[in-house]
Amino acid sequence: MGYFYLFLLVLFSWSCHGLQTYQTQLLLQIRKHLEYPSQLQILDNYNGDLCNLSAMSNLTISCQDNFVTEFKIRGNKVANVSDFNGYAIPGKTLSKTFSIDSLVTTLTRLTSLKVLSLVSLGIWGPLPDKIHRLYSLEFLDLSSNFMFGSIPSQISRMVKLQTLTLDGNYFNDTIPNTLDSLSNLSVLSFRGNRLKGQFPSSICRISSLTDVAMCHNKLSGKLPDLSSLTRLRVLDVRENRLDSELPVMPQGLVTALLAKNLFSGEIPAQFGVLSHLQHLDLSFNQLSGTPPSALFDLPSISYLNLASNVLSGSLPEHLTCGSKLGFVDISNNKLVGDLPSCLDNKSDKRVVKYGGNCLSTDGQQQHQGLYCKEANTRRSGRKTAVLVAIIVVSVLLLMLLAFGILILFQRCRPRRTFETHIRQKVVQDNPTTGVSSEVLANARFISEVAKLGTQGTPICRLFSMEELEEATNNFDSSMFMGEGFTGKLYKGRLESGTYVVIRSLTLQKKYSIQNLKVRLDFLSKLHHPHLVGLLGHCIAGGVQDDSGASKVFLVYDYVPNGNYRMHLSETCPEKVLKWSDRLAILIDVAKAVHFLHTGVIPGVYNNRLKTDNILLDEHRLAKLSDYGMFIIMEENEKLEAKGESLKSSQRKTLEDDIYNFGFILLESLVGPIVSGKGETFLLNEMPGWPKENCGSDGVDHLLTGVVIHRSINYWQMHMSRTIISAIA
């Protein structure tokens, strides 16, 4: 009997080894199909289990029960060719012997694959129908490649898909109208292709959708009624050729980007009751009539762009603007009359553009009244013509009806009467979100924040003091991690087993509890893959709205692999990062900084950028900490006390971030000594460095020579700004 069990054990071990070997062979075949990208060079001399391979910034392989479930690779062959004609391009695409059909065939043999991301690898050719054989996929991203032709209709058979992203390719056919079978789909993105035809009506039947992005294509015709998509938060159809009237939108919509199309007619009054709408862009269309007054007073609206249409008439004198409205553009229309007082705001809290109209104001350049009068006259003439046409048609119909009834009575033949059903559009006002009017002028969500902050992301959790004391063993010294400018740090473990970092922060000013909660709730909504996530907080000093608070505990995700600075130090050679790893981390930080600067209006600046505040997780992915502290650390009050305007202070803190990013770039080249001496180090020590100490990677050519104050500033500011904008 013992020999039998021994035989079973050997058989089981052999089968597991066989599965691992088979999966490994498939990955090696995929590497061959992709023509041995540098990101997969690690497979050359790797003899271990690939399922235990540590994730990197450009390669992730995950397994479950010895089966590959996740395969993500990001290359450097960006699809930015304007005249791609469907053939291989040396240096841009894979070679002319590449077969996308063979690649997909090999991928389908990874039967447990749930996540597949092949980005910027130079893959070219039509996407094969057999892609549907990846039936277990939940996430598919083939962005920034050279795929063309039609999106295969068989893709609608991948019923487990939750995210489908084909951005930045060259698909040039119509979108299949069978996508409604993807009942679990939440994100659908076909940005930056050459897709034509109509917007598929089947998309309106995917009730699980939260994001739809079809911008930068050649779609035409009608944009259908989207009101059935109750979970939709982001709609982006910019730069197409859609030429219908604007449809009814879902009540929960947060971001609507409809610019640079051919939309006509008036802006529907229904847009004025979208209580969650934060970002609306209708610019560069052919919209007419007077914009609904309610648009300007939506409870959440922060960005409203109606520029370059043919809007006419006059805005109400007592127009009300929402408290969060930070940007309004009604320029280059044909509006007349006085500019409402809420749009004539001289402060820096609201940017208003109204030039190119016929408004009675001495501000931005306006046209003569005749320019806009013709438009209003034509509009009145059209209304009169339409009214006359309606009356004539109604009279004719009545005459025909009377004539028909007379004939029917004469023939004594019963007929059914026709009932006329008049549909009434019932618009229900959603209650306001309950956000206090004390919300910061700097906390107006647009774009990425709207997208990331509304896809099921919970609001900031309120921890009790007892929970934090239990997590840190009453803030025991063994849990103490250090103390910085923004308070003491403790490591903790929640009841769920999750490790967290708790920051004890003493405020210089006592806020009302409601005010502080608004500020903290704003911080908690800044979600990005390269930001340390704020999980919640605990406010010490009371729970009533009228009480004051001087101390707060912030609970963050725990990032286990130390900070970037310690990985630059030569005192720990085994931890020093390679140049490729440093570059990947700099790219991650640039993306985080770009998000903070452009994801909100105005951006989140003064983020204390330095190598100590760049944390690395177990996969060496960079996460920025200490961001946004100025929101609750009195930075704004200090600047106002110095007499600086909000705009000038924002520009100064923006330049601080860019300047500090320049020091991070420099430390990545020469080591962490710079952070201790700052600009004094640059001026006094760098010019005297011997050339032989600068390394052999071209660093000596960058740092030697004449290093003076202005050139240092220019290099840091210019290069940092360029890298942050270009990479992110």
XYZ file of C-alpha atoms in Angstrom, residues 43-609:
567
model
C 13.513 34.637 -19.560
C 16.905 33.892 -21.171
C 18.774 32.838 -18.058
C 15.905 32.379 -15.625
C 15.763 28.781 -14.357
C 13.221 29.216 -11.624
C 9.436 29.103 -11.597
C 8.118 31.948 -13.761
C 5.072 32.115 -11.527
C 7.358 33.461 -8.792
C 8.901 36.108 -11.022
C 8.763 39.522 -9.346
C 6.625 42.071 -11.152
C 8.425 44.948 -12.851
C 7.277 48.247 -14.270
C 7.134 46.850 -17.796
C 6.491 43.144 -17.163
C 4.057 41.273 -14.939
C 3.450 37.515 -14.897
C 1.046 36.125 -12.311
C -0.133 32.553 -11.794
C -2.734 30.595 -9.904
C -2.358 26.837 -9.365
C 0.620 26.830 -11.774
C -1.450 28.398 -14.575
C -0.651 31.852 -15.940
C -3.546 34.181 -15.132
C -1.951 37.571 -15.826
C 0.485 38.615 -18.558
C 1.287 42.302 -18.964
C 4.119 43.744 -21.010
C 4.780 47.343 -22.020
C 7.217 48.055 -24.833
C 8.637 51.221 -26.339
C 7.315 51.101 -29.926
C 4.819 53.953 -29.722
C 2.253 54.066 -32.544
C 2.640 57.660 -33.729
C 2.923 57.224 -37.507
C 0.502 59.476 -39.399
C 0.606 57.638 -42.726
C 0.563 53.975 -41.663
C -0.663 51.904 -44.623
C -0.888 48.419 -43.182
C 2.671 47.267 -43.814
C 5.642 46.766 -41.529
C 7.744 49.855 -40.791
C 11.367 49.225 -39.775
C 12.058 50.444 -36.264
C 8.385 51.106 -35.575
C 6.546 47.812 -36.006
C 7.590 44.208 -35.713
C 9.175 42.795 -38.874
C 7.300 41.889 -42.050
C 7.561 38.181 -41.104
C 5.544 38.769 -37.935
C 2.184 36.951 -37.783
C -0.469 38.325 -35.460
C -2.514 35.193 -36.154
C 0.232 32.957 -34.746
C 0.625 35.223 -31.717
C -3.095 35.064 -30.876
C -3.122 31.282 -31.430
C -0.360 30.838 -28.846
C -2.064 33.215 -26.405
C -5.295 31.188 -26.569
C -3.418 28.196 -25.169
C -3.060 30.086 -21.887
C -6.534 28.882 -20.970
C -6.617 30.454 -17.499
C -5.519 33.919 -18.623
C -7.651 36.657 -17.044
C -5.518 39.764 -17.621
C -3.747 40.449 -20.924
C -1.957 43.716 -21.681
C 0.311 44.053 -24.741
C 1.076 47.765 -25.064
C 3.489 49.555 -27.445
C 5.046 46.381 -28.836
C 4.783 47.188 -32.563
C 2.137 44.490 -33.157
C 0.657 45.000 -36.621
C -2.034 43.428 -38.748
C -5.799 42.805 -38.462
C -6.931 41.472 -35.087
C -8.012 37.828 -35.740
C -11.513 36.556 -34.978
C -9.997 33.804 -32.846
C -9.287 36.378 -30.137
C -12.618 35.238 -28.649
C -10.976 31.933 -27.669
C -9.454 33.814 -24.725
C -12.771 33.138 -23.031
C -11.486 33.678 -19.455
C -10.235 37.227 -20.081
C -11.561 39.949 -17.810
C -9.083 42.663 -18.848
C -7.793 43.211 -22.402
C -5.506 46.116 -23.351
C -3.861 46.194 -26.811
C -3.201 49.945 -26.873
C -0.582 51.804 -28.911
C 0.090 49.171 -31.557
C -0.424 49.045 -35.324
C -3.569 46.921 -35.631
C -5.939 47.913 -38.424
C -9.067 46.801 -40.245
C -12.206 45.989 -38.282
C -12.677 45.160 -34.628
C -13.750 41.478 -34.842
C -17.411 40.936 -34.039
C -16.428 37.687 -32.301
C -15.000 39.784 -29.495
C -18.578 40.055 -28.209
C -18.338 36.381 -27.188
C -15.789 37.230 -24.477
C -18.570 37.596 -21.947
C -16.313 37.883 -18.886
C -14.614 41.053 -20.123
C -14.779 43.982 -17.715
C -12.268 46.265 -19.485
C -11.705 46.474 -23.254
C -9.068 48.982 -24.379
C -7.870 49.284 -27.992
C -6.597 52.883 -27.868
C -4.041 54.287 -30.278
C -4.303 51.749 -33.097
C -5.403 52.108 -36.730
C -8.755 50.309 -36.784
C -10.594 51.863 -39.733
C -13.924 50.047 -40.025
C -17.208 50.317 -38.156
C -17.645 49.290 -34.532
C -19.512 45.943 -34.247
C -23.115 46.366 -33.109
C -23.078 43.202 -31.001
C -21.185 44.485 -27.974
C -24.307 44.350 -25.775
C -23.524 40.683 -25.057
C -20.625 41.901 -22.903
C -22.853 42.232 -19.866
C -19.964 42.639 -17.393
C -18.149 45.380 -19.304
C -17.428 48.555 -17.327
C -14.703 50.291 -19.380
C -14.888 50.537 -23.192
C -12.147 52.606 -24.816
C -11.375 52.926 -28.550
C -9.559 56.289 -28.440
C -7.353 57.475 -31.262
C -8.256 55.106 -34.092
C -9.856 55.716 -37.498
C -13.215 54.133 -36.742
C -16.099 55.246 -38.937
C -19.838 54.723 -39.195
C -22.408 55.347 -36.510
C -22.104 55.126 -32.758
C -23.404 51.571 -32.070
C -26.827 51.499 -30.444
C -25.886 48.205 -28.755
C -23.590 50.123 -26.398
C -26.690 51.732 -24.871
C -27.757 48.280 -23.656
C -24.605 47.526 -21.637
C -25.958 48.653 -18.280
C -22.686 47.955 -16.437
C -20.681 50.613 -18.338
C -18.972 53.335 -16.316
C -16.544 54.705 -18.949
C -17.029 55.091 -22.709
C -14.200 56.694 -24.710
C -14.476 56.988 -28.517
C -12.619 60.262 -29.068
C -10.321 61.030 -32.026
C -12.111 58.833 -34.572
C -14.368 59.450 -37.585
C -17.743 58.423 -36.166
C -20.727 60.142 -37.769
C -24.503 60.290 -37.569
C -26.566 60.272 -34.419
C -25.438 59.926 -30.840
C -28.221 57.754 -29.334
C -30.135 58.237 -26.102
C -27.775 57.215 -23.296
C -30.161 57.611 -20.362
C -30.365 53.836 -19.845
C -26.680 53.700 -18.860
C -27.366 54.468 -15.217
C -23.794 53.696 -14.109
C -22.075 55.787 -16.776
C -19.696 58.339 -15.284
C -17.392 59.333 -18.168
C -18.382 59.896 -21.818
C -15.662 61.030 -24.248
C -16.588 61.362 -27.951
C -14.455 64.403 -28.815
C -13.159 65.012 -32.335
C -15.584 62.908 -34.359
C -18.240 63.847 -36.942
C -21.414 63.244 -34.945
C -24.087 65.542 -36.358
C -27.311 64.925 -34.443
C -28.948 66.923 -31.709
C -27.653 66.283 -28.219
C -29.330 63.221 -26.672
C -30.639 62.641 -23.161
C -27.806 61.846 -20.757
C -27.778 59.532 -17.701
C -28.398 61.186 -14.374
C -25.141 59.984 -12.798
C -22.842 61.382 -15.514
C -19.741 63.121 -14.130
C -17.673 63.997 -17.215
C -19.120 64.663 -20.700
C -16.619 65.547 -23.445
C -18.469 66.225 -26.725
C -16.257 68.902 -28.293
C -15.241 69.206 -31.971
C -18.202 67.440 -33.549
C -21.142 68.705 -35.614
C -23.861 68.648 -32.945
C -26.695 71.054 -33.703
C -29.907 72.309 -32.128
C -30.302 73.712 -28.665
C -28.672 72.422 -25.507
C -31.364 70.235 -23.872
C -32.861 71.536 -20.653
C -32.237 68.047 -19.226
C -28.531 68.909 -19.020
C -29.468 71.438 -16.352
C -30.573 68.718 -13.914
C -27.477 66.499 -14.085
C -26.592 67.035 -10.443
C -23.381 64.963 -10.555
C -21.974 66.644 -13.664
C -18.551 68.183 -13.012
C -16.951 68.604 -16.432
C -18.924 69.516 -19.589
C -17.229 70.364 -22.897
C -19.548 71.233 -25.844
C -17.114 73.529 -27.650
C -16.582 73.675 -31.424
C -20.002 72.410 -32.485
C -23.004 74.052 -34.176
C -25.249 74.431 -31.143
C -27.738 77.280 -31.211
C -30.222 79.012 -28.944
C -29.603 80.333 -25.459
C -27.768 78.014 -23.063
C -29.920 76.857 -20.116
C -29.289 78.987 -17.042
C -29.307 75.875 -14.852
C -26.068 74.690 -16.475
C -24.112 77.390 -14.661
C -25.634 76.510 -11.289
C -25.282 72.719 -11.212
C -24.203 71.660 -7.703
C -21.061 69.834 -8.882
C -20.106 71.668 -12.079
C -16.491 72.870 -12.123
C -15.653 73.103 -15.851
C -18.086 74.411 -18.503
C -16.939 75.010 -22.091
C -19.519 76.239 -24.640
C -17.060 78.093 -26.894
C -17.212 78.319 -30.701
C -20.855 77.484 -31.307
C -23.650 79.735 -32.610
C -25.336 80.330 -29.262
C -27.451 83.476 -29.307
C -29.792 85.535 -27.146
C -28.880 87.011 -23.787
C -28.035 85.439 -20.467
C -30.264 86.350 -17.487
C -29.086 89.398 -15.568
C -29.368 87.547 -12.260
C -27.719 84.333 -13.450
C -26.444 82.216 -10.566
C -23.145 80.342 -10.756
C -22.387 77.217 -8.743
C -19.902 77.473 -5.882
C -17.553 74.941 -7.528
C -17.583 76.506 -10.990
C -13.937 77.331 -11.718
C -13.797 77.604 -15.517
C -16.382 78.986 -17.984
C -15.843 79.569 -21.716
C -18.697 81.100 -23.740
C -16.398 82.833 -26.246
C -16.925 83.008 -30.023
C -20.701 82.740 -29.995
C -23.378 85.355 -30.802
C -24.588 86.269 -27.333
C -25.891 89.791 -26.659
C -26.846 91.877 -23.645
C -25.052 92.360 -20.356
C -22.606 89.895 -18.879
C -24.150 88.467 -15.665
C -22.381 89.531 -12.505
C -21.352 85.992 -11.531
C -19.402 85.736 -14.806
C -17.851 89.178 -14.413
C -15.849 87.998 -11.428
C -12.547 89.794 -11.077
C -11.105 87.324 -8.571
C -8.796 84.435 -9.377
C -11.294 81.859 -8.173
C -13.067 81.614 -11.530
C -11.687 81.841 -15.056
C -14.252 83.239 -17.525
C -13.726 83.647 -21.288
C -16.432 85.587 -23.162
C -14.667 87.310 -26.070
C -15.978 87.102 -29.629
C -19.634 87.834 -28.751
C -21.677 91.050 -28.833
C -21.919 91.571 -25.089
C -22.219 95.028 -23.543
C -18.975 94.920 -21.616
C -15.636 96.655 -21.766
C -13.752 93.452 -21.074
C -12.616 91.001 -23.710
C -12.948 91.930 -27.395
C -16.529 91.922 -28.718
C -18.129 92.185 -32.174
C -20.482 94.924 -33.339
C -24.152 94.374 -32.512
C -25.084 93.786 -36.175
C -22.907 90.650 -36.252
C -25.083 88.948 -33.638
C -28.367 90.620 -34.644
C -28.339 88.783 -37.968
C -28.046 85.496 -36.157
C -30.937 86.326 -33.833
C -33.024 87.555 -36.807
C -32.381 84.324 -38.679
C -33.289 82.420 -35.560
C -36.590 84.333 -35.222
C -37.272 83.842 -38.939
C -36.707 80.118 -38.610
C -39.054 79.961 -35.637
C -41.742 81.843 -37.578
C -41.313 79.586 -40.594
C -41.567 76.498 -38.420
C -44.712 77.849 -36.724
C -46.360 78.638 -40.084
C -45.456 75.177 -41.372
C -46.958 73.539 -38.296
C -50.218 75.520 -38.695
C -50.496 74.695 -42.416
C -49.844 70.997 -41.838
C -52.345 70.931 -38.956
C -55.076 72.527 -41.097
C -54.439 70.058 -43.925
C -54.578 67.150 -41.506
C -57.856 68.404 -40.048
C -59.344 68.734 -43.514
C -58.244 65.241 -44.468
C -59.570 63.894 -41.201
C -62.965 65.557 -41.694
C -63.138 64.278 -45.271
C -62.307 60.756 -44.099
C -64.934 60.817 -41.366
C -67.556 61.980 -43.879
C -66.750 59.090 -46.193
C -66.888 56.619 -43.340
C -70.313 57.779 -42.212
C -71.607 57.657 -45.752
C -70.540 54.049 -46.106
C -71.842 53.184 -42.619
C -68.791 51.143 -41.895
C -67.488 51.191 -38.354
C -63.935 52.092 -37.830
C -61.767 52.226 -34.792
C -60.759 55.589 -33.498
C -57.146 56.303 -33.212
C -55.788 57.263 -29.876
C -53.044 59.804 -29.611
C -50.503 59.099 -26.988
C -48.496 62.063 -25.917
C -45.323 61.238 -24.130
C -44.301 63.532 -21.347
C -40.673 63.688 -20.426
C -40.484 63.480 -16.654
C -37.279 64.840 -15.251
C -36.480 63.928 -11.666
C -34.128 66.129 -9.737
C -31.581 64.152 -7.806
C -30.879 65.464 -4.318
C -27.679 67.375 -3.928
C -24.631 65.495 -2.844
C -24.586 67.127 0.566
C -21.114 68.577 0.124
C -20.565 71.634 2.253
C -20.238 75.027 0.650
C -16.900 75.270 2.428
C -15.297 73.020 -0.168
C -11.994 74.504 -1.246
C -11.747 76.561 -4.399
C -8.737 74.382 -5.237
C -10.799 71.160 -5.018
C -12.817 71.197 -8.222
C -12.770 67.791 -9.822
C -12.394 67.320 -13.585
C -11.143 64.688 -15.980
C -9.080 61.972 -14.277
C -10.273 62.731 -10.764
C -13.860 62.472 -11.959
C -13.082 59.178 -13.616
C -11.050 57.677 -10.821
C -13.128 59.079 -7.998
C -16.488 57.759 -9.094
C -15.897 54.170 -10.181
C -17.029 52.604 -6.961
C -14.393 54.375 -4.877
C -15.682 54.783 -1.301
C -15.535 58.093 0.463
C -12.897 58.629 3.132
C -13.428 56.130 5.969
C -13.739 57.469 9.487
C -11.621 55.453 11.931
C -12.185 55.511 15.665
C -9.370 56.270 18.087
C -9.831 52.802 19.597
C -9.154 51.191 16.192
C -5.915 53.117 15.753
C -4.736 52.388 19.291
C -5.403 48.689 18.764
C -3.648 48.753 15.362
C -0.500 50.379 16.836
C -0.549 48.729 20.290
C -1.374 52.101 21.866
C 1.172 53.843 19.618
C 3.969 51.717 21.052
C 7.531 52.819 20.310
C 8.118 49.548 18.445
C 5.579 50.733 15.855
C 7.194 54.178 15.495
C 8.619 54.692 11.986
C 9.972 58.211 12.215
C 9.048 61.874 12.355
C 9.071 64.422 9.564
C 7.784 67.884 8.735
C 4.246 66.544 8.537
C 4.093 64.646 11.812
C 4.966 61.305 13.372
C 4.540 58.035 11.490
C 3.448 54.716 12.985
C 3.055 51.318 11.400
C -0.195 49.572 12.225
C -2.223 46.479 11.498
C -5.995 46.738 11.195
C -8.398 44.121 12.457
C -8.720 42.792 8.889
C -4.981 42.053 8.819
C -4.152 44.941 6.497
C -0.944 46.810 7.262
C -1.222 50.605 7.231
C 0.813 53.706 8.037
C -0.738 56.184 10.457
C 0.384 59.812 10.392
C -0.202 61.860 13.546
C -0.668 65.435 12.397
C -0.922 68.510 14.625
C -2.729 71.373 12.888
C -1.649 74.986 13.286
C -5.233 76.181 13.033
C -8.422 74.730 14.441
C -10.908 73.965 11.685
C -14.540 73.109 12.119
C -15.065 69.364 11.884
C -17.195 69.798 8.742
C -14.517 71.929 7.070
C -11.792 69.429 7.915
C -13.878 66.481 6.671
C -14.376 68.219 3.335
C -10.625 68.735 2.976
C -9.862 65.135 3.952
C -12.575 63.767 1.674
C -10.984 65.654 -1.207
C -7.575 64.119 -0.453
C -9.082 60.626 -0.285
C -10.441 61.001 -3.829
C -6.996 61.572 -5.323
C -6.560 58.009 -6.557
C -3.688 57.142 -8.879
C -1.507 54.027 -9.284
C 1.554 56.039 -8.258
C 0.122 57.827 -5.209
C 0.085 56.301 -1.739
C -3.639 55.856 -1.110
C -5.341 57.673 1.783
C -7.674 55.077 3.330
C -9.278 57.231 5.994
C -8.764 59.424 9.023
C -9.515 59.975 12.672
C -10.185 63.487 13.958
C -9.254 64.173 17.563
C -11.144 66.789 19.493
C -14.832 66.248 18.888
C -17.429 65.060 16.404
C -19.792 68.026 16.217
C -19.813 70.383 13.238
C -19.345 73.435 15.410
C -16.403 72.070 17.387
C -12.763 72.659 16.551
C -10.080 70.125 15.722
C -6.351 70.583 16.169
C -5.116 67.028 15.665
C -5.881 64.464 13.003
C -4.653 60.951 12.222
C -4.333 60.009 8.542
C -4.390 56.308 7.591
C -2.442 55.374 4.433
C -1.626 52.217 2.513
C 1.563 50.570 3.770
C 4.317 50.536 1.127
C 6.857 47.911 2.245
C 10.032 48.402 0.213
C 11.440 51.640 1.626
C 12.008 54.946 -0.134
C 13.830 55.811 -3.333
C 16.657 57.587 -1.491
C 17.819 54.455 0.320
C 17.948 52.615 -3.022
C 20.317 55.252 -4.409
C 22.827 55.004 -1.585
C 26.031 53.083 -2.227
C 26.161 52.105 1.441
C 23.778 49.259 0.560
C 25.159 47.937 -2.757
C 22.688 45.077 -2.883
C 19.803 47.563 -2.948
C 21.205 50.079 -5.446
C 18.943 50.332 -8.492
C 20.003 49.860 -12.078
C 19.640 52.728 -14.533
C 16.618 51.079 -16.171
C 14.905 50.741 -12.780
C 15.640 54.392 -11.937
C 14.195 55.494 -15.250
C 11.025 53.469 -14.647
C 10.648 55.074 -11.193
C 11.163 58.580 -12.617
C 8.477 57.876 -15.207
C 6.094 56.737 -12.449
C 6.793 59.887 -10.392
C 6.323 62.106 -13.456
C 2.922 60.515 -14.051
C 1.903 61.107 -10.445
C 3.036 64.759 -10.540
C 1.311 65.323 -13.891
C -1.887 63.883 -12.422
C -1.702 66.172 -9.369
C -1.053 69.238 -11.553
C -3.725 68.559 -14.205
C -6.270 66.256 -12.580
C -7.934 69.059 -10.581
C -8.587 72.753 -11.205
C -6.432 74.447 -9.989
C -3.899 71.643 -9.609
C -2.493 70.199 -6.383
C 0.954 71.755 -6.027
C 3.662 72.076 -3.371
C 3.837 68.285 -3.007
C 7.177 68.137 -1.149
C 8.882 66.233 -3.939
